[in-house]
Amino acid sequence: MLRVAICDDSALERDILADFLSHYCNAHAIDYSYKMYDSGEPLYYELGDGGWFDIILLDILMDPPLGIDVARRLREIGYKGTIVFCTAALDFAPDSFEVGASGYLLKPYTPETFERTMHRVLSDIVENTYAIKNRSQVLHIPREEIMYVESHNSQCILHQAGQKTYTLYKKLGEIEQELTAPCFLRCHQSFLVNMNYVKAVDKDFTLTNGDVVLIRKKNLKELRQIYFDYRKQIHNRY
């Protein structure tokens, strides 16, 4: 389910966005829910208490705190979801880069501009994140923050940078097929590693946080060479 927050101090603007969201998701068979806020404070506190939204449609020129300030505070507490600013002017464009906003919805809204924006941000979410079910929520973990995945009994443990872990009720082979970026290497029957986090390699991989990921012994030479070739490609690219 796609979870969307609509934050605007104008009830009319909130209703317009909710109506456009409903039409868009119904037209594209997207399961969704949304919640509306008339200021940034309750939104900030809800996310600070562990809430989650995949997309936040955030008005910039609200009564204090301004939307741009709310966005800064959300990033400071670790919110990594998608923020789309809603505004009648682009005066805050430079600030939007600072908080990693995914774009603007310019007022007055139209169904066409709303649809184009949603297409783009949803494409970014699918391409750059990995969706996992966490209790009653679906979280979108940035793929670049996945350090490694380990198989444990009938489930897998995903390790995210920052020492966060998530239990996935999938087989490691299925996750391997979903994480197809060149940085991910199936180095052992029980491990899939993001080579960008490897700090040292010997008979095993030692990661930047000190964790050790096993390397399949019978393919040790081949797997080490894959890692060295990958690092060489990254070095040559920059």
Coordinates of N, CA, C and O in Angstrom, one line a residue, residues 131-211:
A131 N 11.3 -2.4 -1.4 CA 10.1 -2.4 -0.6 C 10.1 -3.7 0.3 O 10.3 -4.8 -0.2
I132 N 9.9 -3.4 1.6 CA 9.8 -4.6 2.5 C 8.6 -4.3 3.4 O 8.2 -3.2 3.7
K133 N 7.9 -5.4 3.8 CA 6.8 -5.3 4.7 C 7.3 -5.3 6.2 O 8.0 -6.3 6.5
N134 N 7.0 -4.3 6.9 CA 7.4 -4.2 8.3 C 6.2 -4.0 9.2 O 5.6 -2.9 9.2
R135 N 5.7 -5.1 9.8 CA 4.5 -5.1 10.6 C 3.3 -4.7 9.6 O 3.1 -5.4 8.6
S136 N 2.6 -3.6 9.9 CA 1.5 -3.3 9.1 C 1.9 -2.3 8.0 O 1.0 -1.8 7.2
Q137 N 3.2 -1.9 7.9 CA 3.6 -0.9 6.9 C 4.4 -1.6 5.8 O 5.0 -2.7 6.0
V138 N 4.5 -0.9 4.7 CA 5.5 -1.2 3.7 C 6.5 -0.1 3.6 O 6.2 1.1 3.4
L139 N 7.8 -0.5 3.9 CA 8.9 0.5 3.9 C 9.7 0.4 2.7 O 9.8 -0.7 2.1
H140 N 10.1 1.6 2.2 CA 11.0 1.6 1.0 C 12.4 1.9 1.4 O 12.7 3.1 1.7
I141 N 13.3 0.9 1.5 CA 14.6 1.1 2.0 C 15.5 1.5 0.8 O 15.5 0.8 -0.3
P142 N 16.2 2.6 0.9 CA 17.2 3.0 -0.2 C 18.1 1.8 -0.5 O 18.8 1.3 0.4
R143 N 18.2 1.4 -1.8 CA 19.0 0.2 -2.1 C 20.5 0.5 -1.8 O 21.2 -0.5 -1.4
E144 N 20.9 1.7 -1.9 CA 22.3 2.0 -1.6 C 22.6 1.8 -0.1 O 23.8 1.7 0.3
E145 N 21.6 1.8 0.8 CA 21.8 1.6 2.2 C 21.7 0.2 2.7 O 21.9 -0.1 3.8
I146 N 21.5 -0.8 1.7 CA 21.4 -2.2 2.1 C 22.9 -2.7 2.1 O 23.5 -2.8 1.1
M147 N 23.4 -3.0 3.3 CA 24.7 -3.5 3.5 C 24.9 -5.0 3.1 O 25.8 -5.3 2.3
Y148 N 24.0 -5.8 3.6 CA 24.0 -7.2 3.3 C 22.7 -7.9 3.7 O 22.0 -7.3 4.6
V149 N 22.5 -9.0 3.2 CA 21.3 -9.8 3.6 C 21.8 -11.2 3.9 O 22.6 -11.8 3.2
E150 N 21.4 -11.7 5.0 CA 21.8 -13.1 5.4 C 20.6 -14.0 5.6 O 19.5 -13.5 6.1
S151 N 20.7 -15.2 5.2 CA 19.7 -16.2 5.4 C 19.8 -16.8 6.7 O 20.9 -17.2 7.2
H152 N 18.7 -16.9 7.4 CA 18.7 -17.5 8.8 C 17.5 -18.3 9.0 O 16.4 -17.8 9.0
N153 N 17.7 -19.7 9.0 CA 16.6 -20.6 9.1 C 15.7 -20.4 7.9 O 16.1 -20.4 6.8
S154 N 14.4 -20.1 8.1 CA 13.4 -20.0 7.0 C 13.2 -18.6 6.7 O 12.2 -18.3 5.9
Q155 N 14.0 -17.7 7.1 CA 13.8 -16.2 6.8 C 15.2 -15.6 6.5 O 16.2 -16.2 6.6
C156 N 15.1 -14.3 6.2 CA 16.3 -13.6 5.9 C 16.4 -12.3 6.8 O 15.3 -11.7 7.1
I157 N 17.6 -11.8 7.1 CA 17.7 -10.6 7.8 C 18.4 -9.6 6.9 O 19.5 -9.9 6.4
L158 N 17.8 -8.5 6.7 CA 18.3 -7.4 5.9 C 19.0 -6.4 6.8 O 18.4 -5.9 7.8
H159 N 20.3 -6.1 6.6 CA 21.1 -5.2 7.4 C 21.2 -3.9 6.6 O 21.8 -3.8 5.6
Q160 N 20.6 -2.8 7.2 CA 20.7 -1.5 6.6 C 21.8 -0.7 7.3 O 22.0 -0.8 8.5
A161 N 22.4 0.2 6.6 CA 23.4 1.1 7.2 C 22.7 1.9 8.3 O 21.6 2.3 8.2
G162 N 23.5 2.0 9.4 CA 22.9 2.6 10.6 C 22.5 1.6 11.6 O 21.8 1.9 12.6
Q163 N 22.9 0.3 11.4 CA 22.6 -0.8 12.3 C 21.1 -1.2 12.4 O 20.7 -1.8 13.4
K164 N 20.3 -0.8 11.4 CA 18.9 -1.2 11.4 C 18.8 -2.6 10.7 O 19.6 -2.8 9.8
T165 N 18.0 -3.4 11.2 CA 17.8 -4.8 10.6 C 16.3 -5.0 10.4 O 15.5 -4.5 11.2
Y166 N 16.0 -5.8 9.4 CA 14.6 -6.1 9.1 C 14.5 -7.6 8.8 O 15.4 -8.2 8.1
T167 N 13.5 -8.3 9.3 CA 13.2 -9.7 9.0 C 12.4 -9.8 7.7 O 11.3 -9.2 7.6
L168 N 12.8 -10.6 6.8 CA 12.1 -10.8 5.5 C 11.7 -12.3 5.4 O 12.6 -13.1 5.5
Y169 N 10.5 -12.5 5.1 CA 10.0 -13.9 5.0 C 10.1 -14.3 3.6 O 9.1 -14.6 2.9
K170 N 11.3 -14.3 3.0 CA 11.6 -14.7 1.7 C 12.9 -15.5 1.7 O 13.6 -15.5 2.6
K171 N 13.1 -16.3 0.6 CA 14.3 -17.0 0.4 C 15.4 -16.0 -0.2 O 15.0 -15.1 -0.9
L172 N 16.6 -16.3 0.2 CA 17.7 -15.4 -0.3 C 17.8 -15.3 -1.8 O 18.1 -14.3 -2.4
G173 N 17.5 -16.4 -2.5 CA 17.5 -16.5 -3.9 C 16.5 -15.5 -4.5 O 16.8 -14.9 -5.6
E174 N 15.4 -15.4 -3.9 CA 14.3 -14.4 -4.4 C 14.8 -13.0 -4.2 O 14.6 -12.2 -5.1
I175 N 15.4 -12.7 -3.1 CA 15.9 -11.4 -2.8 C 17.1 -11.0 -3.8 O 17.2 -9.9 -4.3
E176 N 17.9 -12.0 -4.1 CA 19.0 -11.9 -5.0 C 18.5 -11.4 -6.4 O 19.0 -10.6 -7.1
Q177 N 17.4 -12.0 -6.8 CA 16.8 -11.7 -8.1 C 16.2 -10.3 -8.1 O 16.1 -9.6 -9.2
E178 N 15.8 -9.8 -7.0 CA 15.2 -8.5 -6.8 C 16.2 -7.4 -6.7 O 16.0 -6.3 -7.2
L179 N 17.4 -7.7 -6.1 CA 18.5 -6.7 -6.0 C 19.5 -7.0 -7.1 O 20.5 -7.7 -6.9
T180 N 19.3 -6.5 -8.3 CA 20.1 -6.9 -9.4 C 21.2 -5.9 -9.7 O 21.9 -6.0 -10.7
A181 N 21.4 -4.8 -8.9 CA 22.4 -3.9 -9.2 C 23.8 -4.5 -9.1 O 24.0 -5.5 -8.4
P182 N 24.8 -4.0 -9.9 CA 26.1 -4.7 -9.9 C 26.8 -4.8 -8.6 O 27.7 -5.6 -8.4
C183 N 26.4 -3.9 -7.6 CA 27.1 -3.9 -6.3 C 26.8 -5.1 -5.5 O 27.5 -5.3 -4.5
F184 N 25.7 -5.8 -5.8 CA 25.2 -6.9 -4.9 C 25.8 -8.2 -5.4 O 25.7 -8.5 -6.6
L185 N 26.5 -8.9 -4.5 CA 27.1 -10.2 -4.9 C 26.7 -11.3 -4.0 O 26.7 -11.2 -2.7
R186 N 26.2 -12.4 -4.6 CA 25.9 -13.6 -3.8 C 27.2 -14.3 -3.5 O 27.7 -15.1 -4.4
C187 N 27.7 -14.1 -2.4 CA 29.1 -14.6 -2.1 C 29.1 -15.9 -1.3 O 30.1 -16.5 -1.0
H188 N 27.9 -16.3 -0.8 CA 27.8 -17.5 0.0 C 26.4 -18.0 -0.1 O 25.5 -17.2 -0.4
Q189 N 26.2 -19.2 0.3 CA 24.8 -19.8 0.3 C 23.9 -19.0 1.2 O 22.7 -18.8 0.9
S190 N 24.5 -18.4 2.2 CA 23.7 -17.7 3.2 C 23.9 -16.1 3.2 O 23.3 -15.5 4.1
F191 N 24.6 -15.6 2.2 CA 24.9 -14.2 2.3 C 24.8 -13.5 0.9 O 25.3 -14.1 -0.1
L192 N 24.2 -12.3 0.9 CA 24.2 -11.5 -0.3 C 24.8 -10.1 0.2 O 24.3 -9.5 1.1
V193 N 25.9 -9.7 -0.4 CA 26.6 -8.5 0.1 C 26.6 -7.4 -0.9 O 26.7 -7.6 -2.1
N194 N 26.5 -6.1 -0.3 CA 26.7 -4.9 -1.1 C 28.2 -4.6 -1.1 O 28.7 -4.2 0.0
M195 N 28.9 -4.8 -2.2 CA 30.4 -4.6 -2.2 C 30.8 -3.2 -1.9 O 32.0 -3.0 -1.6
N196 N 29.9 -2.2 -2.0 CA 30.3 -0.9 -1.6 C 30.6 -0.7 -0.1 O 31.2 0.3 0.3
Y197 N 30.2 -1.7 0.7 CA 30.5 -1.6 2.1 C 31.6 -2.5 2.6 O 31.9 -2.6 3.8
V198 N 32.3 -3.2 1.6 CA 33.4 -4.0 2.0 C 34.6 -3.2 2.3 O 35.0 -2.3 1.5
K199 N 35.2 -3.4 3.4 CA 36.4 -2.6 3.8 C 37.7 -3.5 3.6 O 38.7 -2.9 3.3
A200 N 37.6 -4.8 3.8 CA 38.7 -5.6 3.6 C 38.3 -7.0 3.2 O 37.1 -7.4 3.5
V201 N 39.1 -7.7 2.4 CA 38.8 -9.0 1.9 C 40.0 -9.9 2.1 O 41.1 -9.6 1.8
D202 N 39.7 -11.1 2.7 CA 40.7 -12.1 2.9 C 39.9 -13.5 2.6 O 39.5 -13.7 1.5
K203 N 39.7 -14.3 3.6 CA 38.9 -15.5 3.4 C 37.4 -15.1 3.6 O 36.6 -16.0 3.2
D204 N 37.2 -13.9 4.1 CA 35.8 -13.4 4.3 C 35.8 -12.0 3.9 O 36.9 -11.3 3.7
F205 N 34.6 -11.4 3.8 CA 34.5 -9.9 3.6 C 34.3 -9.3 5.0 O 33.5 -9.7 5.8
T206 N 35.1 -8.3 5.3 CA 34.9 -7.4 6.5 C 34.3 -6.1 6.0 O 34.8 -5.4 5.1
L207 N 33.2 -5.8 6.6 CA 32.4 -4.6 6.2 C 32.8 -3.4 7.0 O 33.6 -3.4 8.0
T208 N 32.4 -2.2 6.5 CA 32.8 -0.9 7.1 C 32.3 -0.8 8.6 O 32.9 -0.1 9.4
N209 N 31.3 -1.6 9.0 CA 30.8 -1.5 10.3 C 31.4 -2.6 11.2 O 31.0 -2.8 12.4
G210 N 32.3 -3.4 10.6 CA 33.0 -4.5 11.4 C 32.3 -5.8 11.2 O 32.9 -6.8 11.6
D211 N 31.1 -5.9 10.6 CA 30.5 -7.2 10.4 C 31.3 -8.0 9.4 O 32.0 -7.5 8.5

